[in-house]
Amino acid sequence: MSDVLQQLAQILEQRKLETADKSYVASLYAKGLDSILKKIGEEATETVIAAKGGDKKQIIYETADLWFHCMVLLADQGLGPDDVLQELQRRFGLSGLEEKAQRNK
Ligand SMILES: N=c1c2ncn([C@@H]3O[C@H](COP(=O)(O)OP(=O)(O)OP(=O)(O)O)[C@@H](O)[C@H]3O)c2ncn1[C@@H]1O[C@H](COP(=O)(O)O)[C@@H](O)[C@H]1O
């Protein structure tokens, strides 16, 4: 399933060549980093509200919106899902406390 993230990352790269009137993603790139960050803030809030409401379908829907906008942020910054997945993989061998200790070094 992580192929889905790779496929989406490819589409997000292609959208860097597209114009804002033809593509939502291109319009976000054109508006700039603050607009992408604003969408992430909105989608995070909507995810929290969905979770408080307890409707599983809504939680999935809002989380997909949140992940999607985080993917747009990564692409905008010249990063991709592999960068995040590698970081998560690195943490497999660590307990939460060990990870926190490394972070604070
Ligand atoms: N996965 C998504 C995706 N998820 C959510 N969205 C859009 O993200 C926005 C979510 O914002 P909101 O929930 O606030 O809804 P809204 O009020 O319509 O949003 P705004 O217009 O206010 O920004 C909506 O416009 C959704 O359509 C997405 N837009 C695109 N994709 C993927 O990105 C690809 C490229 O999209 P385009 O650039 O539009 O071709 C698509 O083929 C999809 O695979």
CSV table of N, CA, C and O and ligand atoms in Angstrom, one decimal:
chain,number,residue,atom,x,y,z
A,1,MET,N,0.8,-1.2,0.0
A,1,MET,CA,0.0,0.0,0.0
A,1,MET,C,0.8,1.3,0.0
A,1,MET,O,0.3,2.3,-0.4
A,2,SER,N,2.1,1.2,0.5
A,2,SER,CA,2.9,2.4,0.5
A,2,SER,C,3.2,2.8,-0.9
A,2,SER,O,3.7,4.0,-1.2
A,3,ASP,N,3.0,1.9,-1.9
A,3,ASP,CA,3.0,2.3,-3.3
A,3,ASP,C,2.1,3.5,-3.6
A,3,ASP,O,2.4,4.4,-4.5
A,4,VAL,N,1.0,3.6,-2.9
A,4,VAL,CA,0.1,4.7,-3.1
A,4,VAL,C,0.8,6.0,-2.8
A,4,VAL,O,0.6,7.0,-3.6
A,5,LEU,N,1.6,6.1,-1.8
A,5,LEU,CA,2.3,7.3,-1.5
A,5,LEU,C,3.3,7.6,-2.6
A,5,LEU,O,3.5,8.8,-2.9
A,6,GLN,N,4.0,6.6,-3.1
A,6,GLN,CA,5.0,6.8,-4.2
A,6,GLN,C,4.3,7.4,-5.4
A,6,GLN,O,4.7,8.3,-6.1
A,7,GLN,N,3.1,6.8,-5.7
A,7,GLN,CA,2.3,7.2,-6.9
A,7,GLN,C,1.9,8.6,-6.7
A,7,GLN,O,2.0,9.5,-7.7
A,8,LEU,N,1.4,8.9,-5.5
A,8,LEU,CA,0.9,10.3,-5.3
A,8,LEU,C,2.1,11.3,-5.4
A,8,LEU,O,2.0,12.4,-6.0
A,9,ALA,N,3.3,10.9,-4.8
A,9,ALA,CA,4.5,11.7,-4.9
A,9,ALA,C,4.8,12.0,-6.3
A,9,ALA,O,5.2,13.2,-6.7
A,10,GLN,N,4.7,11.0,-7.2
A,10,GLN,CA,5.0,11.3,-8.7
A,10,GLN,C,4.0,12.3,-9.3
A,10,GLN,O,4.5,13.2,-10.0
A,11,ILE,N,2.7,12.1,-8.9
A,11,ILE,CA,1.8,13.1,-9.4
A,11,ILE,C,2.1,14.5,-8.9
A,11,ILE,O,2.0,15.5,-9.7
A,12,LEU,N,2.5,14.6,-7.6
A,12,LEU,CA,2.8,15.9,-7.1
A,12,LEU,C,4.0,16.6,-7.7
A,12,LEU,O,4.0,17.8,-7.9
A,13,GLU,N,5.0,15.7,-8.1
A,13,GLU,CA,6.1,16.3,-8.9
A,13,GLU,C,5.7,16.8,-10.2
A,13,GLU,O,6.1,17.9,-10.7
A,14,GLN,N,4.8,16.0,-10.9
A,14,GLN,CA,4.3,16.4,-12.3
A,14,GLN,C,3.6,17.7,-12.2
A,14,GLN,O,3.7,18.6,-13.1
A,15,ARG,N,2.9,17.9,-11.1
A,15,ARG,CA,2.1,19.1,-10.9
A,15,ARG,C,2.9,20.4,-10.8
A,15,ARG,O,2.5,21.5,-10.9
A,16,LYS,N,4.2,20.2,-10.6
A,16,LYS,CA,5.1,21.4,-10.5
A,16,LYS,C,5.3,22.1,-11.9
A,16,LYS,O,5.7,23.2,-12.0
A,17,LEU,N,4.9,21.3,-13.0
A,17,LEU,CA,5.0,21.8,-14.3
A,17,LEU,C,3.6,22.3,-14.8
A,17,LEU,O,3.5,22.8,-15.9
A,18,GLU,N,2.6,22.2,-13.9
A,18,GLU,CA,1.2,22.5,-14.3
A,18,GLU,C,0.9,23.9,-13.9
A,18,GLU,O,1.5,24.5,-13.0
A,19,THR,N,-0.2,24.5,-14.5
A,19,THR,CA,-0.6,25.9,-14.1
A,19,THR,C,-1.7,25.8,-13.1
A,19,THR,O,-2.5,24.8,-13.0
A,20,ALA,N,-1.7,26.9,-12.3
A,20,ALA,CA,-2.6,26.9,-11.1
A,20,ALA,C,-4.1,26.8,-11.5
A,20,ALA,O,-4.9,26.2,-10.8
A,21,ASP,N,-4.5,27.2,-12.7
A,21,ASP,CA,-5.9,27.2,-13.1
A,21,ASP,C,-6.3,25.7,-13.5
A,21,ASP,O,-7.5,25.4,-13.5
A,22,LYS,N,-5.3,24.9,-13.7
A,22,LYS,CA,-5.6,23.5,-14.2
A,22,LYS,C,-5.5,22.5,-13.1
A,22,LYS,O,-5.9,21.3,-13.2
A,23,SER,N,-4.9,22.9,-11.9
A,23,SER,CA,-4.6,21.9,-10.9
A,23,SER,C,-4.7,22.5,-9.5
A,23,SER,O,-4.1,23.5,-9.3
A,24,TYR,N,-5.3,21.8,-8.6
A,24,TYR,CA,-5.4,22.2,-7.2
A,24,TYR,C,-4.0,22.3,-6.6
A,24,TYR,O,-3.6,23.2,-5.9
A,25,VAL,N,-3.2,21.2,-6.9
A,25,VAL,CA,-1.9,21.1,-6.3
A,25,VAL,C,-1.0,22.2,-6.8
A,25,VAL,O,-0.3,22.9,-6.0
A,26,ALA,N,-1.1,22.5,-8.1
A,26,ALA,CA,-0.3,23.6,-8.7
A,26,ALA,C,-0.7,24.9,-8.1
A,26,ALA,O,0.1,25.8,-7.9
A,27,SER,N,-2.0,25.1,-7.8
A,27,SER,CA,-2.5,26.3,-7.2
A,27,SER,C,-1.9,26.5,-5.8
A,27,SER,O,-1.6,27.6,-5.4
A,28,LEU,N,-1.8,25.4,-5.1
A,28,LEU,CA,-1.1,25.5,-3.7
A,28,LEU,C,0.3,25.8,-3.8
A,28,LEU,O,0.8,26.7,-3.1
A,29,TYR,N,1.1,25.2,-4.8
A,29,TYR,CA,2.5,25.6,-5.0
A,29,TYR,C,2.6,27.1,-5.3
A,29,TYR,O,3.4,27.8,-4.7
A,30,ALA,N,1.7,27.5,-6.1
A,30,ALA,CA,1.7,29.0,-6.6
A,30,ALA,C,1.5,29.9,-5.4
A,30,ALA,O,2.1,31.0,-5.3
A,31,LYS,N,0.5,29.5,-4.5
A,31,LYS,CA,0.2,30.4,-3.4
A,31,LYS,C,1.3,30.4,-2.4
A,31,LYS,O,1.4,31.3,-1.6
A,32,GLY,N,2.1,29.3,-2.3
A,32,GLY,CA,3.3,29.3,-1.5
A,32,GLY,C,3.2,28.6,-0.2
A,32,GLY,O,2.1,28.1,0.2
A,33,LEU,N,4.3,28.5,0.5
A,33,LEU,CA,4.4,27.7,1.7
A,33,LEU,C,3.4,28.0,2.8
A,33,LEU,O,2.8,27.1,3.4
A,34,ASP,N,3.1,29.3,3.0
A,34,ASP,CA,2.1,29.6,4.1
A,34,ASP,C,0.7,29.1,3.8
A,34,ASP,O,0.0,28.6,4.7
A,35,SER,N,0.4,29.1,2.5
A,35,SER,CA,-1.0,28.5,2.2
A,35,SER,C,-1.0,27.0,2.4
A,35,SER,O,-2.0,26.4,2.8
A,36,ILE,N,0.1,26.3,2.1
A,36,ILE,CA,0.2,24.9,2.3
A,36,ILE,C,0.1,24.6,3.8
A,36,ILE,O,-0.7,23.7,4.3
A,37,LEU,N,0.8,25.4,4.6
A,37,LEU,CA,0.8,25.2,6.0
A,37,LEU,C,-0.6,25.5,6.6
A,37,LEU,O,-1.0,24.8,7.5
A,38,LYS,N,-1.3,26.5,6.1
A,38,LYS,CA,-2.6,26.8,6.5
A,38,LYS,C,-3.5,25.6,6.3
A,38,LYS,O,-4.3,25.2,7.2
A,39,LYS,N,-3.4,25.0,5.1
A,39,LYS,CA,-4.3,23.8,4.8
A,39,LYS,C,-4.0,22.7,5.8
A,39,LYS,O,-4.9,22.0,6.2
A,40,ILE,N,-2.7,22.5,6.1
A,40,ILE,CA,-2.3,21.4,7.0
A,40,ILE,C,-3.0,21.7,8.4
A,40,ILE,O,-3.5,20.8,9.0
A,41,GLY,N,-2.9,22.9,8.8
A,41,GLY,CA,-3.5,23.3,10.1
A,41,GLY,C,-5.0,23.0,10.1
A,41,GLY,O,-5.6,22.4,11.0
A,42,GLU,N,-5.7,23.4,9.0
A,42,GLU,CA,-7.1,23.2,8.9
A,42,GLU,C,-7.5,21.7,8.9
A,42,GLU,O,-8.4,21.2,9.6
A,43,GLU,N,-6.7,20.9,8.1
A,43,GLU,CA,-7.0,19.5,8.0
A,43,GLU,C,-6.7,18.8,9.3
A,43,GLU,O,-7.4,17.8,9.7
A,44,ALA,N,-5.7,19.2,10.0
A,44,ALA,CA,-5.4,18.6,11.3
A,44,ALA,C,-6.5,18.9,12.3
A,44,ALA,O,-7.0,18.0,13.0
A,45,THR,N,-7.1,20.1,12.3
A,45,THR,CA,-8.2,20.4,13.1
A,45,THR,C,-9.4,19.6,12.7
A,45,THR,O,-10.1,19.1,13.6
A,46,GLU,N,-9.7,19.4,11.4
A,46,GLU,CA,-10.8,18.6,11.0
A,46,GLU,C,-10.7,17.2,11.4
A,46,GLU,O,-11.6,16.5,11.7
A,47,THR,N,-9.4,16.7,11.4
A,47,THR,CA,-9.2,15.3,11.8
A,47,THR,C,-9.5,15.2,13.3
A,47,THR,O,-10.1,14.2,13.7
A,48,VAL,N,-9.1,16.1,14.1
A,48,VAL,CA,-9.4,16.1,15.5
A,48,VAL,C,-10.9,16.1,15.8
A,48,VAL,O,-11.4,15.3,16.5
A,49,ILE,N,-11.6,17.0,15.1
A,49,ILE,CA,-13.1,17.1,15.2
A,49,ILE,C,-13.7,15.7,14.8
A,49,ILE,O,-14.6,15.2,15.5
A,50,ALA,N,-13.2,15.1,13.7
A,50,ALA,CA,-13.8,13.9,13.3
A,50,ALA,C,-13.5,12.8,14.3
A,50,ALA,O,-14.4,12.0,14.6
A,51,ALA,N,-12.4,12.8,14.9
A,51,ALA,CA,-12.1,11.7,15.9
A,51,ALA,C,-12.9,11.9,17.1
A,51,ALA,O,-13.4,10.9,17.7
A,52,LYS,N,-13.1,13.2,17.5
A,52,LYS,CA,-14.0,13.4,18.7
A,52,LYS,C,-15.4,13.0,18.4
A,52,LYS,O,-16.2,12.5,19.3
A,53,GLY,N,-15.8,13.1,17.1
A,53,GLY,CA,-17.2,12.7,16.7
A,53,GLY,C,-17.4,11.2,16.6
A,53,GLY,O,-18.5,10.7,16.7
A,54,GLY,N,-16.2,10.5,16.5
A,54,GLY,CA,-16.2,9.0,16.5
A,54,GLY,C,-16.7,8.3,15.3
A,54,GLY,O,-16.9,7.1,15.3
A,55,ASP,N,-16.9,9.1,14.2
A,55,ASP,CA,-17.4,8.5,12.9
A,55,ASP,C,-16.1,8.0,12.2
A,55,ASP,O,-15.4,8.8,11.7
A,56,LYS,N,-16.0,6.7,12.1
A,56,LYS,CA,-14.7,6.1,11.5
A,56,LYS,C,-14.5,6.5,10.1
A,56,LYS,O,-13.4,6.8,9.6
A,57,LYS,N,-15.6,6.6,9.3
A,57,LYS,CA,-15.5,7.0,7.9
A,57,LYS,C,-15.0,8.4,7.8
A,57,LYS,O,-14.1,8.7,6.9
A,58,GLN,N,-15.5,9.3,8.6
A,58,GLN,CA,-15.0,10.7,8.6
A,58,GLN,C,-13.6,10.8,9.1
A,58,GLN,O,-12.8,11.6,8.6
A,59,ILE,N,-13.2,10.0,10.1
A,59,ILE,CA,-11.8,10.0,10.5
A,59,ILE,C,-10.9,9.6,9.4
A,59,ILE,O,-9.8,10.3,9.1
A,60,ILE,N,-11.2,8.6,8.6
A,60,ILE,CA,-10.4,8.2,7.5
A,60,ILE,C,-10.3,9.3,6.4
A,60,ILE,O,-9.3,9.6,5.9
A,61,TYR,N,-11.5,9.9,6.1
A,61,TYR,CA,-11.6,10.9,5.1
A,61,TYR,C,-10.7,12.1,5.5
A,61,TYR,O,-9.9,12.7,4.7
A,62,GLU,N,-10.8,12.6,6.7
A,62,GLU,CA,-10.1,13.8,7.2
A,62,GLU,C,-8.6,13.5,7.3
A,62,GLU,O,-7.7,14.3,7.0
A,63,THR,N,-8.3,12.2,7.7
A,63,THR,CA,-6.8,11.9,7.8
A,63,THR,C,-6.2,11.8,6.4
A,63,THR,O,-5.1,12.2,6.2
A,64,ALA,N,-7.0,11.3,5.4
A,64,ALA,CA,-6.5,11.3,4.0
A,64,ALA,C,-6.2,12.8,3.6
A,64,ALA,O,-5.2,13.0,2.9
A,65,ASP,N,-7.1,13.7,3.9
A,65,ASP,CA,-6.9,15.1,3.5
A,65,ASP,C,-5.6,15.6,4.2
A,65,ASP,O,-4.8,16.3,3.6
A,66,LEU,N,-5.4,15.2,5.5
A,66,LEU,CA,-4.3,15.7,6.2
A,66,LEU,C,-3.0,15.1,5.6
A,66,LEU,O,-2.0,15.9,5.4
A,67,TRP,N,-3.0,13.8,5.4
A,67,TRP,CA,-1.8,13.2,4.8
A,67,TRP,C,-1.5,13.8,3.4
A,67,TRP,O,-0.3,14.1,3.1
A,68,PHE,N,-2.6,14.0,2.6
A,68,PHE,CA,-2.4,14.6,1.3
A,68,PHE,C,-1.7,15.9,1.4
A,68,PHE,O,-0.7,16.2,0.6
A,69,HIS,N,-2.2,16.8,2.2
A,69,HIS,CA,-1.5,18.1,2.3
A,69,HIS,C,-0.1,18.0,2.9
A,69,HIS,O,0.7,18.9,2.5
A,70,CYS,N,0.1,17.1,3.8
A,70,CYS,CA,1.5,16.9,4.2
A,70,CYS,C,2.4,16.4,3.1
A,70,CYS,O,3.6,16.8,3.0
A,71,MET,N,1.9,15.6,2.2
A,71,MET,CA,2.6,15.2,1.0
A,71,MET,C,2.9,16.4,0.1
A,71,MET,O,4.0,16.4,-0.5
A,72,VAL,N,1.9,17.3,0.0
A,72,VAL,CA,2.2,18.5,-0.8
A,72,VAL,C,3.3,19.3,-0.2
A,72,VAL,O,4.2,19.8,-0.9
A,73,LEU,N,3.3,19.4,1.1
A,73,LEU,CA,4.4,20.1,1.8
A,73,LEU,C,5.7,19.5,1.5
A,73,LEU,O,6.7,20.2,1.2
A,74,LEU,N,5.8,18.2,1.7
A,74,LEU,CA,7.1,17.5,1.4
A,74,LEU,C,7.6,17.7,0.0
A,74,LEU,O,8.7,18.1,-0.2
A,75,ALA,N,6.7,17.6,-1.0
A,75,ALA,CA,7.0,17.9,-2.4
A,75,ALA,C,7.5,19.3,-2.6
A,75,ALA,O,8.5,19.5,-3.2
A,76,ASP,N,6.8,20.2,-2.0
A,76,ASP,CA,7.2,21.6,-2.1
A,76,ASP,C,8.6,21.9,-1.5
A,76,ASP,O,9.3,22.7,-2.0
A,77,GLN,N,8.9,21.1,-0.5
A,77,GLN,CA,10.3,21.3,0.1
A,77,GLN,C,11.3,20.4,-0.5
A,77,GLN,O,12.4,20.3,0.1
A,78,GLY,N,11.0,19.7,-1.6
A,78,GLY,CA,12.0,18.9,-2.2
A,78,GLY,C,12.2,17.6,-1.5
A,78,GLY,O,13.3,16.9,-1.6
A,79,LEU,N,11.2,17.2,-0.7
A,79,LEU,CA,11.3,15.9,0.0
A,79,LEU,C,10.2,15.0,-0.5
A,79,LEU,O,9.4,15.4,-1.3
A,80,GLY,N,10.2,13.7,0.1
A,80,GLY,CA,9.1,12.8,-0.4
A,80,GLY,C,8.8,11.8,0.7
A,80,GLY,O,9.4,11.8,1.8
A,81,PRO,N,7.8,10.9,0.5
A,81,PRO,CA,7.4,10.0,1.5
A,81,PRO,C,8.5,9.1,2.0
A,81,PRO,O,8.5,8.8,3.2
A,82,ASP,N,9.4,8.7,1.1
A,82,ASP,CA,10.6,7.9,1.6
A,82,ASP,C,11.3,8.5,2.7
A,82,ASP,O,11.8,7.8,3.6
A,83,ASP,N,11.5,9.8,2.7
A,83,ASP,CA,12.3,10.5,3.7
A,83,ASP,C,11.6,10.2,5.1
A,83,ASP,O,12.3,10.0,6.1
A,84,VAL,N,10.3,10.3,5.1
A,84,VAL,CA,9.5,10.1,6.4
A,84,VAL,C,9.5,8.7,6.7
A,84,VAL,O,9.7,8.3,7.9
A,85,LEU,N,9.3,7.8,5.7
A,85,LEU,CA,9.2,6.4,6.0
A,85,LEU,C,10.5,5.8,6.6
A,85,LEU,O,10.6,5.0,7.5
A,86,GLN,N,11.6,6.4,6.0
A,86,GLN,CA,12.9,6.0,6.5
A,86,GLN,C,13.1,6.4,8.0
A,86,GLN,O,13.7,5.6,8.8
A,87,GLU,N,12.6,7.6,8.3
A,87,GLU,CA,12.8,8.0,9.7
A,87,GLU,C,11.9,7.2,10.6
A,87,GLU,O,12.4,6.8,11.7
A,88,LEU,N,10.7,6.8,10.2
A,88,LEU,CA,9.9,5.9,11.0
A,88,LEU,C,10.5,4.5,11.2
A,88,LEU,O,10.5,4.0,12.2
A,89,GLN,N,11.2,4.1,10.1
A,89,GLN,CA,11.8,2.8,10.1
A,89,GLN,C,13.0,2.8,11.1
A,89,GLN,O,13.2,1.9,11.8
A,90,ARG,N,13.8,3.9,11.0
A,90,ARG,CA,14.9,4.1,11.9
A,90,ARG,C,14.5,3.9,13.4
A,90,ARG,O,15.2,3.4,14.2
A,91,ARG,N,13.2,4.4,13.7
A,91,ARG,CA,12.8,4.4,15.1
A,91,ARG,C,12.3,3.0,15.5
A,91,ARG,O,12.0,2.8,16.7
A,92,PHE,N,12.1,2.0,14.6
A,92,PHE,CA,11.6,0.7,14.9
A,92,PHE,C,12.5,0.1,16.1
A,92,PHE,O,11.9,-0.5,17.0
A,93,GLY,N,13.8,0.3,16.0
A,93,GLY,CA,14.7,-0.4,16.9
A,93,GLY,C,14.8,0.3,18.3
A,93,GLY,O,15.5,-0.1,19.2
A,94,LEU,N,14.1,1.5,18.4
A,94,LEU,CA,14.3,2.3,19.6
A,94,LEU,C,13.0,2.3,20.4
A,94,LEU,O,11.9,2.2,19.8
A,95,SER,N,13.1,2.3,21.7
A,95,SER,CA,11.9,2.5,22.5
A,95,SER,C,11.5,4.0,22.4
A,95,SER,O,12.4,4.9,22.0
A,96,GLY,N,10.3,4.4,22.8
A,96,GLY,CA,9.9,5.8,22.8
A,96,GLY,C,10.9,6.6,23.6
A,96,GLY,O,11.3,7.8,23.2
A,97,LEU,N,11.3,6.1,24.7
A,97,LEU,CA,12.2,6.9,25.6
A,97,LEU,C,13.6,7.1,25.0
A,97,LEU,O,14.2,8.1,25.1
A,98,GLU,N,14.1,6.0,24.3
A,98,GLU,CA,15.4,6.1,23.6
A,98,GLU,C,15.3,7.1,22.5
A,98,GLU,O,16.3,7.9,22.3
A,99,GLU,N,14.2,7.1,21.8
A,99,GLU,CA,14.1,8.0,20.7
A,99,GLU,C,14.1,9.5,21.2
A,99,GLU,O,14.7,10.4,20.6
A,100,LYS,N,13.4,9.7,22.3
A,100,LYS,CA,13.3,11.0,22.9
A,100,LYS,C,14.7,11.5,23.4
A,100,LYS,O,15.1,12.6,23.2
A,101,ALA,N,15.5,10.5,23.9
A,101,ALA,CA,16.9,10.8,24.4
A,101,ALA,C,17.7,11.3,23.2
A,101,ALA,O,18.5,12.2,23.3
A,102,GLN,N,17.6,10.5,22.1
A,102,GLN,CA,18.4,10.9,20.9
A,102,GLN,C,18.0,12.3,20.4
A,102,GLN,O,18.9,13.1,20.0
A,103,ARG,N,16.7,12.6,20.4
A,103,ARG,CA,16.2,13.8,19.9
A,103,ARG,C,16.8,15.0,20.7
A,103,ARG,O,17.0,16.1,20.2
A,104,ASN,N,16.9,14.8,22.0
A,104,ASN,CA,17.4,15.9,22.9
A,104,ASN,C,18.9,16.0,23.0
A,104,ASN,O,19.4,16.9,23.7
A,105,LYS,N,19.6,15.2,22.2
A,105,LYS,CA,21.1,15.3,22.3
A,105,LYS,C,21.6,16.5,21.6
A,105,LYS,O,21.0,16.9,20.6
B,1,LIG,N1,-5.6,13.4,-2.9
B,1,LIG,C1,-5.9,14.5,-3.3
B,1,LIG,C2,-6.8,15.4,-2.5
B,1,LIG,N2,-7.3,15.2,-1.3
B,1,LIG,C3,-7.9,16.4,-1.0
B,1,LIG,N3,-7.8,17.2,-2.1
B,1,LIG,C4,-8.4,18.6,-2.2
B,1,LIG,O1,-8.0,19.3,-1.0
B,1,LIG,C5,-9.0,20.3,-0.7
B,1,LIG,C6,-9.4,20.0,0.7
B,1,LIG,O2,-9.7,21.2,1.2
B,1,LIG,P1,-11.1,21.4,2.0
B,1,LIG,O3,-11.5,20.2,2.7
B,1,LIG,O4,-10.8,22.6,2.9
B,1,LIG,O5,-12.1,21.7,0.9
B,1,LIG,P2,-12.3,23.1,0.1
B,1,LIG,O6,-13.1,24.0,0.9
B,1,LIG,O7,-12.8,22.7,-1.3
B,1,LIG,O8,-10.8,23.6,0.0
B,1,LIG,P3,-10.3,25.1,-0.5
B,1,LIG,O9,-10.8,25.3,-1.9
B,1,LIG,O10,-10.8,26.0,0.5
B,1,LIG,O11,-8.7,25.0,-0.4
B,1,LIG,C7,-10.1,20.1,-1.7
B,1,LIG,O12,-10.1,21.0,-2.7
B,1,LIG,C8,-9.9,18.7,-2.2
B,1,LIG,O13,-10.3,18.5,-3.5
B,1,LIG,C9,-7.1,16.7,-3.0
B,1,LIG,N4,-6.7,17.1,-4.2
B,1,LIG,C10,-5.9,16.3,-5.0
B,1,LIG,N5,-5.5,15.0,-4.6
B,1,LIG,C11,-4.6,14.2,-5.4
B,1,LIG,O14,-3.7,15.0,-6.1
B,1,LIG,C12,-3.8,14.7,-7.5
B,1,LIG,C13,-3.6,16.0,-8.3
B,1,LIG,O15,-4.7,16.9,-8.1
B,1,LIG,P4,-4.8,18.2,-9.0
B,1,LIG,O16,-3.7,19.0,-8.8
B,1,LIG,O17,-6.1,18.9,-8.6
B,1,LIG,O18,-4.9,17.6,-10.4
B,1,LIG,C14,-5.2,14.1,-7.7
B,1,LIG,O19,-5.2,13.3,-8.8
B,1,LIG,C15,-5.4,13.3,-6.4
B,1,LIG,O20,-4.7,12.1,-6.6
